[in-house]
Amino acid sequence: MKKLGILFIIIFAAFSCKKDSSLERDIQEIGTDITVERFDLLFARANIEDLNELKQGYPFMFAEKYPDSFWVTQMRDTLQQQLFAEVEKIFPNFDAIEMEIESLFNHLKYYFSEFTPPRVITTTSMVDYRNKVILTDTIALLSIDTYLGRDHEFYAGIQKFIASNLKKEQIVVDLSNAYAKKYIHQSQPKTLLDEMIYFGKILYFNDVMIPFKSEAERIGYTEEELQWARANESYIWRYFIERELLYSTDSKLPNRFINPAPFTKFYLEEIDNNSPARLGQYIGWQIVRAYMDKNRVPLRDMLAKRPEDIFINSKFKPRK
């Protein structure tokens, strides 16, 4: 009987893999074809005589409050020139990332038929890591000077837990995150559970839209951090439940369990320094995954579900 059960599991897993492969083939056949526009290179290589042409092609990149003399000064600025040189060294071409973006757009088109691929434009922002990706209905702006590598000299003054994801592998992840926030419909978070489910939705969105990225990349962890979260999932869940944190409205909880930080703040010395940050996001991800495993709900519908509905119907149980 036990052997039959194992055989059933193997057959089911094989069927699921075959089904997933077929789905991915259908999605890739959508065939989105984009050309990433390297505004950063165009501006870096431009002469004063090229300024008017650049402004005509990219009017949204030139704030009207600044006269032409301001942009000329920017072109000649030695710090800007150093920034441009470093960007060109790290990104001599954008082909691999362009393919990842095309795959993301194929998935978006498959699940949201109204989606129209935007112009994708790269720029520099004097390392404004708080605004790495800016989306409008027609433009996706990528500040690629925020993806030069975690140990780049330009990031020396940035906290390590932030700099750790300032790398090219995270570009399509950040772009997927930005689209997730556009498609999620959820009331302003009030409880820790609200926050957890909101970010769980984002991370599940990444599961669907960028399956070619590793799970660690989708959440912005190292592989070691992801393994720590998995190994301690049961403990983390018990901590939340025993302290009745899920429905708490304590405004300090997001900083402890949701927001970027060096580690998660359990206020337990033997655990805190070893833990990755944002474990509330991680648990929210597992709850949403459990919900989607147990309920036949289209992605679009799940993104609009109330957090409490998702939690109750997930019947979530942590790994042991």
Protein backbone atom coordinates (compact mmCIF):
# COMPACT_ATOMS: atom_id res chain seq x y z
CA MET A 1 0.00 0.00 0.00
CA LYS A 2 2.85 2.34 0.92
CA LYS A 3 4.54 1.61 -2.43
CA LEU A 4 1.32 2.45 -4.25
CA GLY A 5 1.14 5.77 -2.41
CA ILE A 6 4.72 6.64 -3.39
CA LEU A 7 3.99 5.63 -7.01
CA PHE A 8 0.93 7.91 -7.03
CA ILE A 9 3.02 10.81 -5.76
CA ILE A 10 5.64 10.23 -8.46
CA ILE A 11 2.99 10.04 -11.21
CA PHE A 12 1.24 13.17 -9.90
CA ALA A 13 4.54 15.08 -9.73
CA ALA A 14 5.43 14.01 -13.29
CA PHE A 15 1.98 15.07 -14.53
CA SER A 16 2.31 18.44 -12.77
CA CYS A 17 5.76 19.04 -14.27
CA LYS A 18 4.48 18.16 -17.74
CA LYS A 19 1.50 20.50 -17.26
CA ASP A 20 3.77 23.32 -16.06
CA SER A 21 6.13 22.81 -19.02
CA SER A 22 3.20 22.95 -21.44
CA LEU A 23 1.92 26.16 -19.81
CA GLU A 24 5.34 27.79 -20.03
CA ARG A 25 5.59 26.87 -23.72
CA ASP A 26 2.21 28.50 -24.36
CA ILE A 27 3.31 31.63 -22.51
CA GLN A 28 6.62 31.93 -24.35
CA GLU A 29 4.81 31.55 -27.69
CA ILE A 30 3.22 34.95 -27.02
CA GLY A 31 6.57 36.20 -28.30
CA THR A 32 6.89 39.67 -26.80
CA ASP A 33 9.72 41.49 -28.56
CA ILE A 34 11.11 44.65 -26.99
CA THR A 35 14.23 46.72 -27.38
CA VAL A 36 15.48 48.29 -24.18
CA GLU A 37 16.29 51.94 -24.86
CA ARG A 38 19.65 52.88 -23.34
CA PHE A 39 18.97 56.52 -22.53
CA ASP A 40 21.88 56.39 -20.08
CA LEU A 41 24.31 55.73 -22.94
CA LEU A 42 22.67 58.24 -25.28
CA PHE A 43 22.98 60.99 -22.68
CA ALA A 44 26.52 59.99 -21.70
CA ARG A 45 27.72 60.10 -25.31
CA ALA A 46 25.78 63.20 -26.37
CA ASN A 47 27.30 66.52 -27.35
CA ILE A 48 25.68 69.87 -26.72
CA GLU A 49 24.46 69.78 -30.32
CA ASP A 50 22.55 66.56 -29.59
CA LEU A 51 20.55 67.99 -26.69
CA ASN A 52 17.51 69.15 -28.68
CA GLU A 53 17.19 65.79 -30.44
CA LEU A 54 17.41 63.97 -27.11
CA LYS A 55 14.75 66.21 -25.61
CA GLN A 56 12.44 65.50 -28.55
CA GLY A 57 12.89 61.73 -28.21
CA TYR A 58 12.69 61.67 -24.41
CA PRO A 59 10.79 64.79 -23.28
CA PHE A 60 9.79 63.10 -20.00
CA MET A 61 13.47 62.85 -19.03
CA PHE A 62 13.99 66.61 -19.06
CA ALA A 63 12.07 68.55 -16.42
CA GLU A 64 10.89 71.84 -17.91
CA LYS A 65 11.90 73.80 -14.80
CA TYR A 66 15.55 73.29 -15.72
CA PRO A 67 17.12 75.34 -18.59
CA ASP A 68 19.36 73.73 -21.20
CA SER A 69 22.41 75.04 -19.32
CA PHE A 70 21.57 72.68 -16.46
CA TRP A 71 21.67 69.62 -18.74
CA VAL A 72 24.88 70.79 -20.37
CA THR A 73 26.45 71.03 -16.91
CA GLN A 74 25.23 67.50 -16.19
CA MET A 75 26.91 66.24 -19.35
CA ARG A 76 30.23 67.76 -18.29
CA ASP A 77 30.04 66.88 -14.61
CA THR A 78 32.99 64.66 -13.65
CA LEU A 79 30.98 62.63 -11.12
CA GLN A 80 28.27 61.98 -13.72
CA GLN A 81 30.91 60.95 -16.23
CA GLN A 82 32.40 58.52 -13.72
CA LEU A 83 28.93 57.11 -13.07
CA PHE A 84 28.28 56.68 -16.80
CA ALA A 85 31.64 54.92 -17.23
CA GLU A 86 30.88 52.44 -14.44
CA VAL A 87 27.40 51.73 -15.79
CA GLU A 88 28.76 51.07 -19.27
CA LYS A 89 31.41 48.74 -17.79
CA ILE A 90 28.83 46.67 -15.88
CA PHE A 91 26.22 46.82 -18.66
CA PRO A 92 28.10 46.78 -21.99
CA ASN A 93 24.94 45.24 -23.43
CA PHE A 94 21.51 44.46 -22.04
CA ASP A 95 20.67 41.33 -24.04
CA ALA A 96 20.30 38.81 -21.20
CA ILE A 97 18.21 41.17 -19.07
CA GLU A 98 16.14 42.14 -22.11
CA MET A 99 15.26 38.45 -22.58
CA GLU A 100 14.18 38.20 -18.93
CA ILE A 101 12.00 41.29 -19.30
CA GLU A 102 10.42 39.83 -22.45
CA SER A 103 9.62 36.65 -20.53
CA LEU A 104 8.07 38.70 -17.72
CA PHE A 105 5.97 40.59 -20.27
CA ASN A 106 4.86 37.30 -21.89
CA HIS A 107 3.59 36.14 -18.50
CA LEU A 108 1.87 39.46 -17.81
CA LYS A 109 0.12 39.29 -21.19
CA TYR A 110 -0.98 35.70 -20.55
CA TYR A 111 -2.56 36.47 -17.18
CA PHE A 112 -3.71 40.03 -17.93
CA SER A 113 -4.89 40.23 -21.53
CA GLU A 114 -5.16 44.02 -21.37
CA PHE A 115 -1.43 44.35 -20.66
CA THR A 116 0.53 46.28 -23.28
CA PRO A 117 4.33 46.21 -23.06
CA PRO A 118 5.70 49.67 -22.22
CA ARG A 119 8.81 51.36 -23.51
CA VAL A 120 11.64 50.10 -21.30
CA ILE A 121 14.24 52.80 -20.76
CA THR A 122 17.46 52.73 -18.75
CA THR A 123 18.81 55.79 -17.00
CA THR A 124 21.00 56.84 -14.08
CA SER A 125 19.72 58.50 -10.92
CA MET A 126 22.78 59.24 -8.78
CA VAL A 127 22.17 55.88 -7.07
CA ASP A 128 18.61 56.62 -5.92
CA TYR A 129 18.03 53.08 -4.65
CA ARG A 130 14.62 54.02 -3.26
CA ASN A 131 13.33 54.50 -6.83
CA LYS A 132 15.05 51.78 -8.82
CA VAL A 133 12.01 51.17 -11.04
CA ILE A 134 9.41 53.76 -12.05
CA LEU A 135 6.29 52.58 -13.92
CA THR A 136 3.68 54.45 -15.88
CA ASP A 137 1.11 53.01 -18.29
CA THR A 138 3.51 53.43 -21.21
CA ILE A 139 7.02 53.59 -19.71
CA ALA A 140 9.17 51.41 -17.44
CA LEU A 141 12.17 53.40 -16.26
CA LEU A 142 15.12 51.44 -14.83
CA SER A 143 17.81 53.26 -12.85
CA ILE A 144 20.64 50.90 -13.67
CA ASP A 145 23.23 52.71 -11.56
CA THR A 146 21.43 50.99 -8.66
CA TYR A 147 22.38 47.54 -10.00
CA LEU A 148 26.18 47.67 -10.21
CA GLY A 149 26.82 44.88 -7.69
CA ARG A 150 26.55 44.67 -3.92
CA ASP A 151 30.25 45.48 -3.34
CA HIS A 152 30.56 48.35 -5.79
CA GLU A 153 32.51 51.34 -4.49
CA PHE A 154 29.56 53.66 -5.19
CA TYR A 155 27.61 51.80 -2.50
CA ALA A 156 30.22 52.13 0.24
CA GLY A 157 28.01 54.46 2.28
CA ILE A 158 24.87 52.33 1.89
CA GLN A 159 23.89 49.82 4.59
CA LYS A 160 24.86 46.29 3.61
CA PHE A 161 21.35 44.86 3.86
CA ILE A 162 20.26 47.38 1.21
CA ALA A 163 23.35 47.07 -0.99
CA SER A 164 22.98 43.28 -1.03
CA ASN A 165 20.26 43.55 -3.70
CA LEU A 166 21.82 46.31 -5.78
CA LYS A 167 22.83 43.82 -8.45
CA LYS A 168 21.79 43.11 -12.03
CA GLU A 169 20.11 39.80 -11.14
CA GLN A 170 17.40 41.76 -9.30
CA ILE A 171 16.34 44.04 -12.17
CA VAL A 172 13.53 41.84 -13.48
CA VAL A 173 12.52 40.96 -9.90
CA ASP A 174 12.11 44.65 -9.05
CA LEU A 175 10.17 45.17 -12.27
CA SER A 176 7.87 42.26 -11.41
CA ASN A 177 7.42 43.69 -7.89
CA ALA A 178 6.37 47.02 -9.40
CA TYR A 179 3.76 45.34 -11.60
CA ALA A 180 2.48 43.28 -8.67
CA LYS A 181 1.74 46.49 -6.76
CA LYS A 182 -0.24 47.78 -9.75
CA TYR A 183 -2.42 44.67 -9.91
CA ILE A 184 -2.97 44.07 -6.18
CA HIS A 185 -6.20 45.51 -4.81
CA GLN A 186 -6.14 45.52 -1.03
CA SER A 187 -7.25 47.99 1.61
CA GLN A 188 -4.64 49.90 3.58
CA PRO A 189 -2.97 47.41 5.95
CA LYS A 190 -4.08 47.64 9.58
CA THR A 191 -2.76 44.45 11.13
CA LEU A 192 0.45 42.46 10.83
CA LEU A 193 -1.53 39.80 8.95
CA ASP A 194 -2.63 42.45 6.41
CA GLU A 195 1.03 43.34 5.81
CA MET A 196 2.08 39.70 5.58
CA ILE A 197 -0.60 38.81 3.04
CA TYR A 198 0.07 41.93 0.95
CA PHE A 199 3.72 40.97 0.52
CA GLY A 200 2.73 37.32 0.18
CA LYS A 201 0.65 38.35 -2.83
CA ILE A 202 3.64 40.17 -4.33
CA LEU A 203 5.87 37.14 -3.86
CA TYR A 204 3.28 34.73 -5.26
CA PHE A 205 2.92 37.10 -8.22
CA ASN A 206 6.67 36.68 -8.72
CA ASP A 207 6.27 32.89 -8.57
CA VAL A 208 3.89 33.13 -11.52
CA MET A 209 5.53 35.91 -13.53
CA ILE A 210 9.24 35.11 -13.19
CA PRO A 211 9.50 31.34 -12.59
CA PHE A 212 12.91 31.44 -14.27
CA LYS A 213 14.34 33.28 -11.25
CA SER A 214 15.25 31.32 -8.14
CA GLU A 215 13.02 31.48 -5.08
CA ALA A 216 15.81 33.28 -3.21
CA GLU A 217 16.00 35.94 -5.95
CA ARG A 218 12.22 36.39 -5.95
CA ILE A 219 12.28 37.43 -2.28
CA GLY A 220 15.71 39.07 -2.36
CA TYR A 221 17.41 36.56 -0.05
CA THR A 222 20.66 34.69 -0.37
CA GLU A 223 20.25 30.91 -0.66
CA GLU A 224 21.49 30.63 2.93
CA GLU A 225 18.84 33.09 4.16
CA LEU A 226 16.11 31.19 2.33
CA GLN A 227 17.28 27.91 3.86
CA TRP A 228 17.24 29.52 7.34
CA ALA A 229 13.65 30.69 6.80
CA ARG A 230 12.57 27.23 5.65
CA ALA A 231 14.34 25.44 8.50
CA ASN A 232 12.77 27.75 11.09
CA GLU A 233 9.33 28.16 9.54
CA SER A 234 7.56 26.28 12.33
CA TYR A 235 9.33 28.28 15.02
CA ILE A 236 8.53 31.62 13.36
CA TRP A 237 4.86 30.67 13.04
CA ARG A 238 4.66 29.55 16.67
CA TYR A 239 6.22 32.86 17.75
CA PHE A 240 3.52 34.81 15.88
CA ILE A 241 0.70 32.67 17.26
CA GLU A 242 1.84 32.48 20.90
CA ARG A 243 2.27 36.27 21.07
CA GLU A 244 -1.01 36.92 19.24
CA LEU A 245 0.70 39.12 16.66
CA LEU A 246 -1.34 38.33 13.53
CA TYR A 247 -4.22 40.66 14.33
CA SER A 248 -2.16 43.19 16.24
CA THR A 249 -2.23 46.81 15.02
CA ASP A 250 1.03 47.70 16.81
CA SER A 251 2.75 50.15 14.45
CA LYS A 252 6.19 48.78 15.45
CA LEU A 253 5.54 45.33 14.00
CA PRO A 254 6.21 46.15 10.30
CA ASN A 255 9.70 47.38 11.19
CA ARG A 256 10.33 44.17 13.09
CA PHE A 257 8.94 41.63 10.63
CA ILE A 258 8.15 43.23 7.25
CA ASN A 259 10.47 46.08 6.29
CA PRO A 260 14.06 45.79 5.01
CA ALA A 261 16.54 45.52 7.88
CA PRO A 262 19.74 43.69 8.83
CA PHE A 263 17.68 40.93 10.51
CA THR A 264 14.21 40.14 11.88
CA LYS A 265 13.66 41.46 15.39
CA PHE A 266 12.31 38.69 17.59
CA TYR A 267 14.10 40.32 20.53
CA LEU A 268 15.78 37.00 21.25
CA GLU A 269 19.55 37.30 21.22
CA GLU A 270 20.21 33.70 20.16
CA ILE A 271 18.02 34.12 17.04
CA ASP A 272 17.98 37.74 15.87
CA ASN A 273 21.53 38.03 14.55
CA ASN A 274 21.23 34.78 12.61
CA SER A 275 17.85 35.49 11.04
CA PRO A 276 17.22 37.13 7.67
CA ALA A 277 15.02 40.22 7.59
CA ARG A 278 11.41 40.36 6.39
CA LEU A 279 10.37 36.98 7.76
CA GLY A 280 6.80 38.30 7.97
CA GLN A 281 6.90 38.62 4.18
CA TYR A 282 8.25 35.08 3.91
CA ILE A 283 5.45 33.61 6.05
CA GLY A 284 2.86 35.65 4.13
CA TRP A 285 4.25 34.10 0.93
CA GLN A 286 3.78 30.59 2.31
CA ILE A 287 0.21 31.40 3.40
CA VAL A 288 -0.70 32.68 -0.08
CA ARG A 289 0.91 29.63 -1.67
CA ALA A 290 -1.12 27.35 0.61
CA TYR A 291 -4.28 29.27 -0.29
CA MET A 292 -3.64 28.92 -4.02
CA ASP A 293 -2.82 25.21 -3.64
CA LYS A 294 -6.13 24.54 -1.89
CA ASN A 295 -8.46 26.84 -3.84
CA ARG A 296 -9.20 27.07 -7.56
CA VAL A 297 -8.90 30.84 -7.78
CA PRO A 298 -7.60 32.83 -10.78
CA LEU A 299 -4.54 34.94 -10.02
CA ARG A 300 -6.42 38.18 -10.65
CA ASP A 301 -9.13 37.22 -8.14
CA MET A 302 -6.61 36.23 -5.46
CA LEU A 303 -4.88 39.60 -5.75
CA ALA A 304 -8.17 41.27 -4.75
CA LYS A 305 -9.06 38.90 -1.90
CA ARG A 306 -9.24 40.14 1.68
CA PRO A 307 -6.20 39.05 3.74
CA GLU A 308 -8.37 37.34 6.36
CA ASP A 309 -10.20 35.34 3.67
CA ILE A 310 -6.90 34.15 2.25
CA PHE A 311 -5.58 33.24 5.68
CA ILE A 312 -8.67 31.33 6.82
CA ASN A 313 -9.03 29.41 3.55
CA SER A 314 -5.32 28.65 3.28
CA LYS A 315 -5.43 26.27 6.26
CA PHE A 316 -1.77 27.11 6.50
CA LYS A 317 0.56 24.76 8.35
CA PRO A 318 4.29 25.55 8.51
CA ARG A 319 7.07 23.17 7.54
CA LYS A 320 8.33 21.09 10.46
